């Protein structure tokens, strides 16, 4: 584990989530002792989406590149670069790439220990574990 204050994005090994979706953990328990939050990015190829899910903590998602359809608690909203969402703990949501190129999002969780609960099955898995796929 590192306590370095600087993390070079290109040094982060991507976590393959399936269907070409990749996540990079920027700050989290694996990198820093006792972080107050967890951050990273996820890149979705065109047409790809996250399954409907919720988390055990609040989340902020900012679109860095591309176009997204955010579905939060049944409401769909189109988002573009630098548009931001705040998703309260336990609120079902997902993001879909509706653009022609990659969709890159920055996510920030308000916890060091994050879980994902899939709405369809009710299964809860640790964030970025082998069960945390698209």
PDB file of C-alpha atoms in Angstrom:
ATOM      1  CA  UNK A   1       0.000   0.000   0.000  1.00  0.00           C
ATOM      2  CA  UNK A   2       1.239   3.470  -0.858  1.00  0.00           C
ATOM      3  CA  UNK A   3       0.768   6.753   0.919  1.00  0.00           C
ATOM      4  CA  UNK A   4       1.980   8.776  -2.055  1.00  0.00           C
ATOM      5  CA  UNK A   5       0.167  12.065  -2.556  1.00  0.00           C
ATOM      6  CA  UNK A   6       0.406  11.784  -6.347  1.00  0.00           C
ATOM      7  CA  UNK A   7      -1.144   9.038  -8.462  1.00  0.00           C
ATOM      8  CA  UNK A   8      -0.312   8.968 -12.163  1.00  0.00           C
ATOM      9  CA  UNK A   9      -3.410   7.817 -14.041  1.00  0.00           C
ATOM     10  CA  UNK A  10      -1.384   5.817 -16.556  1.00  0.00           C
ATOM     11  CA  UNK A  11       0.148   3.789 -13.704  1.00  0.00           C
ATOM     12  CA  UNK A  12      -3.247   2.432 -12.585  1.00  0.00           C
ATOM     13  CA  UNK A  13      -4.067  -1.066 -13.805  1.00  0.00           C
ATOM     14  CA  UNK A  14      -7.595  -1.102 -15.283  1.00  0.00           C
ATOM     15  CA  UNK A  15     -10.183  -3.449 -13.762  1.00  0.00           C
ATOM     16  CA  UNK A  16     -12.080  -5.177 -16.603  1.00  0.00           C
ATOM     17  CA  UNK A  17     -15.805  -5.127 -15.753  1.00  0.00           C
ATOM     18  CA  UNK A  18     -16.953  -7.010 -18.865  1.00  0.00           C
ATOM     19  CA  UNK A  19     -18.162  -5.942 -22.329  1.00  0.00           C
ATOM     20  CA  UNK A  20     -15.166  -3.605 -22.725  1.00  0.00           C
ATOM     21  CA  UNK A  21     -16.015  -1.516 -19.625  1.00  0.00           C
ATOM     22  CA  UNK A  22     -12.908  -0.605 -17.591  1.00  0.00           C
ATOM     23  CA  UNK A  23     -12.570   0.986 -14.172  1.00  0.00           C
ATOM     24  CA  UNK A  24      -9.488   2.533 -12.584  1.00  0.00           C
ATOM     25  CA  UNK A  25      -9.337   2.974  -8.819  1.00  0.00           C
ATOM     26  CA  UNK A  26      -7.571   6.256  -8.148  1.00  0.00           C
ATOM     27  CA  UNK A  27      -7.884   6.597  -4.352  1.00  0.00           C
ATOM     28  CA  UNK A  28      -9.152   3.834  -2.082  1.00  0.00           C
ATOM     29  CA  UNK A  29      -8.224   1.385   0.660  1.00  0.00           C
ATOM     30  CA  UNK A  30      -5.832  -0.492  -1.646  1.00  0.00           C
ATOM     31  CA  UNK A  31      -3.775   2.648  -2.236  1.00  0.00           C
ATOM     32  CA  UNK A  32      -4.042   4.809   0.910  1.00  0.00           C
ATOM     33  CA  UNK A  33      -4.365   3.967   4.612  1.00  0.00           C
ATOM     34  CA  UNK A  34      -7.807   4.987   5.963  1.00  0.00           C
ATOM     35  CA  UNK A  35      -9.071   7.173   3.085  1.00  0.00           C
ATOM     36  CA  UNK A  36     -12.284   9.126   3.843  1.00  0.00           C
ATOM     37  CA  UNK A  37     -13.576   8.419   0.307  1.00  0.00           C
ATOM     38  CA  UNK A  38     -13.042   6.223  -2.765  1.00  0.00           C
ATOM     39  CA  UNK A  39     -12.498   7.674  -6.255  1.00  0.00           C
ATOM     40  CA  UNK A  40     -11.864   6.485  -9.757  1.00  0.00           C
ATOM     41  CA  UNK A  41     -13.004   6.445 -13.350  1.00  0.00           C
ATOM     42  CA  UNK A  42     -15.005   4.097 -15.517  1.00  0.00           C
ATOM     43  CA  UNK A  43     -14.925   4.060 -19.323  1.00  0.00           C
ATOM     44  CA  UNK A  44     -17.894   2.631 -21.270  1.00  0.00           C
ATOM     45  CA  UNK A  45     -17.680   1.803 -24.990  1.00  0.00           C
ATOM     46  CA  UNK A  46     -20.580   3.100 -27.138  1.00  0.00           C
ATOM     47  CA  UNK A  47     -23.906   1.490 -26.227  1.00  0.00           C
ATOM     48  CA  UNK A  48     -22.643  -0.038 -22.981  1.00  0.00           C
ATOM     49  CA  UNK A  49     -24.191   0.583 -19.561  1.00  0.00           C
ATOM     50  CA  UNK A  50     -23.913  -0.300 -15.929  1.00  0.00           C
ATOM     51  CA  UNK A  51     -26.656  -2.534 -14.543  1.00  0.00           C
ATOM     52  CA  UNK A  52     -29.218  -0.892 -12.242  1.00  0.00           C
ATOM     53  CA  UNK A  53     -27.640  -0.866  -8.784  1.00  0.00           C
ATOM     54  CA  UNK A  54     -27.212   1.027  -5.525  1.00  0.00           C
ATOM     55  CA  UNK A  55     -24.391   1.574  -3.041  1.00  0.00           C
ATOM     56  CA  UNK A  56     -23.956   1.568   0.717  1.00  0.00           C
ATOM     57  CA  UNK A  57     -22.851   5.228   0.560  1.00  0.00           C
ATOM     58  CA  UNK A  58     -23.510   8.491  -1.276  1.00  0.00           C
ATOM     59  CA  UNK A  59     -21.918   8.865  -4.713  1.00  0.00           C
ATOM     60  CA  UNK A  60     -21.037  11.738  -7.022  1.00  0.00           C
ATOM     61  CA  UNK A  61     -20.616  10.978 -10.730  1.00  0.00           C
ATOM     62  CA  UNK A  62     -19.183  13.527 -13.179  1.00  0.00           C
ATOM     63  CA  UNK A  63     -19.071  12.957 -16.939  1.00  0.00           C
ATOM     64  CA  UNK A  64     -15.539  13.691 -18.158  1.00  0.00           C
ATOM     65  CA  UNK A  65     -15.973  12.684 -21.826  1.00  0.00           C
ATOM     66  CA  UNK A  66     -18.864  11.604 -24.008  1.00  0.00           C
ATOM     67  CA  UNK A  67     -22.649  11.535 -23.553  1.00  0.00           C
ATOM     68  CA  UNK A  68     -24.536   9.611 -20.882  1.00  0.00           C
ATOM     69  CA  UNK A  69     -28.091   8.788 -20.031  1.00  0.00           C
ATOM     70  CA  UNK A  70     -28.285   8.757 -16.254  1.00  0.00           C
ATOM     71  CA  UNK A  71     -31.172   6.830 -14.767  1.00  0.00           C
ATOM     72  CA  UNK A  72     -31.598   7.689 -11.099  1.00  0.00           C
ATOM     73  CA  UNK A  73     -34.574   6.277  -9.217  1.00  0.00           C
ATOM     74  CA  UNK A  74     -36.506   5.853 -12.476  1.00  0.00           C
ATOM     75  CA  UNK A  75     -35.808   9.335 -13.894  1.00  0.00           C
ATOM     76  CA  UNK A  76     -33.675   9.558 -17.051  1.00  0.00           C
ATOM     77  CA  UNK A  77     -31.487  12.621 -17.691  1.00  0.00           C
ATOM     78  CA  UNK A  78     -29.005  13.193 -20.502  1.00  0.00           C
ATOM     79  CA  UNK A  79     -25.559  14.334 -19.352  1.00  0.00           C
ATOM     80  CA  UNK A  80     -22.540  15.709 -21.182  1.00  0.00           C
ATOM     81  CA  UNK A  81     -18.986  16.657 -20.248  1.00  0.00           C
ATOM     82  CA  UNK A  82     -18.650  18.128 -16.748  1.00  0.00           C
ATOM     83  CA  UNK A  83     -22.321  17.500 -15.857  1.00  0.00           C
ATOM     84  CA  UNK A  84     -22.496  16.036 -12.351  1.00  0.00           C
ATOM     85  CA  UNK A  85     -24.932  13.924 -10.376  1.00  0.00           C
ATOM     86  CA  UNK A  86     -25.334  13.249  -6.667  1.00  0.00           C
ATOM     87  CA  UNK A  87     -26.789   9.846  -5.834  1.00  0.00           C
ATOM     88  CA  UNK A  88     -27.796   9.209  -2.215  1.00  0.00           C
ATOM     89  CA  UNK A  89     -26.994   5.949  -0.457  1.00  0.00           C
ATOM     90  CA  UNK A  90     -29.283   3.035  -1.447  1.00  0.00           C
ATOM     91  CA  UNK A  91     -30.792   4.884  -4.468  1.00  0.00           C
ATOM     92  CA  UNK A  92     -31.032   2.713  -7.629  1.00  0.00           C
ATOM     93  CA  UNK A  93     -29.157   4.165 -10.599  1.00  0.00           C
ATOM     94  CA  UNK A  94     -27.137   3.417 -13.725  1.00  0.00           C
ATOM     95  CA  UNK A  95     -25.330   5.182 -16.566  1.00  0.00           C
ATOM     96  CA  UNK A  96     -25.579   4.334 -20.273  1.00  0.00           C
ATOM     97  CA  UNK A  97     -23.230   5.539 -23.016  1.00  0.00           C
ATOM     98  CA  UNK A  98     -25.485   7.180 -25.627  1.00  0.00           C
ATOM     99  CA  UNK A  99     -22.641   8.776 -27.602  1.00  0.00           C
ATOM    100  CA  UNK A 100     -20.661   7.592 -30.588  1.00  0.00           C
ATOM    101  CA  UNK A 101     -17.359   7.478 -28.695  1.00  0.00           C
ATOM    102  CA  UNK A 102     -16.275   6.347 -25.228  1.00  0.00           C
ATOM    103  CA  UNK A 103     -18.045   7.616 -22.111  1.00  0.00           C
ATOM    104  CA  UNK A 104     -15.628   8.385 -19.248  1.00  0.00           C
ATOM    105  CA  UNK A 105     -17.019   9.126 -15.800  1.00  0.00           C
ATOM    106  CA  UNK A 106     -15.325  10.149 -12.567  1.00  0.00           C
ATOM    107  CA  UNK A 107     -16.972   8.687  -9.474  1.00  0.00           C
ATOM    108  CA  UNK A 108     -16.494   9.601  -5.842  1.00  0.00           C
ATOM    109  CA  UNK A 109     -17.940   7.449  -3.068  1.00  0.00           C
ATOM    110  CA  UNK A 110     -18.375   8.886   0.422  1.00  0.00           C
ATOM    111  CA  UNK A 111     -16.832   5.803   2.041  1.00  0.00           C
ATOM    112  CA  UNK A 112     -13.645   3.773   2.079  1.00  0.00           C
ATOM    113  CA  UNK A 113     -15.540   0.464   2.025  1.00  0.00           C
ATOM    114  CA  UNK A 114     -17.993   0.414  -0.892  1.00  0.00           C
ATOM    115  CA  UNK A 115     -20.520  -2.208  -1.936  1.00  0.00           C
ATOM    116  CA  UNK A 116     -22.763  -2.537  -4.991  1.00  0.00           C
ATOM    117  CA  UNK A 117     -26.226  -4.087  -4.747  1.00  0.00           C
ATOM    118  CA  UNK A 118     -27.678  -5.195  -8.077  1.00  0.00           C
ATOM    119  CA  UNK A 119     -31.339  -4.167  -8.275  1.00  0.00           C
ATOM    120  CA  UNK A 120     -32.420  -7.119 -10.426  1.00  0.00           C
ATOM    121  CA  UNK A 121     -31.042  -9.849  -8.148  1.00  0.00           C
ATOM    122  CA  UNK A 122     -30.599  -8.113  -4.779  1.00  0.00           C
ATOM    123  CA  UNK A 123     -27.034  -9.481  -4.653  1.00  0.00           C
ATOM    124  CA  UNK A 124     -24.524  -7.270  -2.811  1.00  0.00           C
ATOM    125  CA  UNK A 125     -20.839  -7.474  -3.740  1.00  0.00           C
ATOM    126  CA  UNK A 126     -17.730  -5.567  -2.668  1.00  0.00           C
ATOM    127  CA  UNK A 127     -16.828  -2.762  -5.068  1.00  0.00           C
ATOM    128  CA  UNK A 128     -14.326  -3.900  -7.728  1.00  0.00           C
ATOM    129  CA  UNK A 129     -14.527  -7.544  -6.655  1.00  0.00           C
ATOM    130  CA  UNK A 130     -14.848 -10.464  -9.056  1.00  0.00           C
ATOM    131  CA  UNK A 131     -18.657 -10.209  -8.783  1.00  0.00           C
ATOM    132  CA  UNK A 132     -18.727  -6.491  -9.643  1.00  0.00           C
ATOM    133  CA  UNK A 133     -19.283  -6.794 -13.387  1.00  0.00           C
ATOM    134  CA  UNK A 134     -21.537  -5.180 -15.999  1.00  0.00           C
TER     135      UNK A 134
END
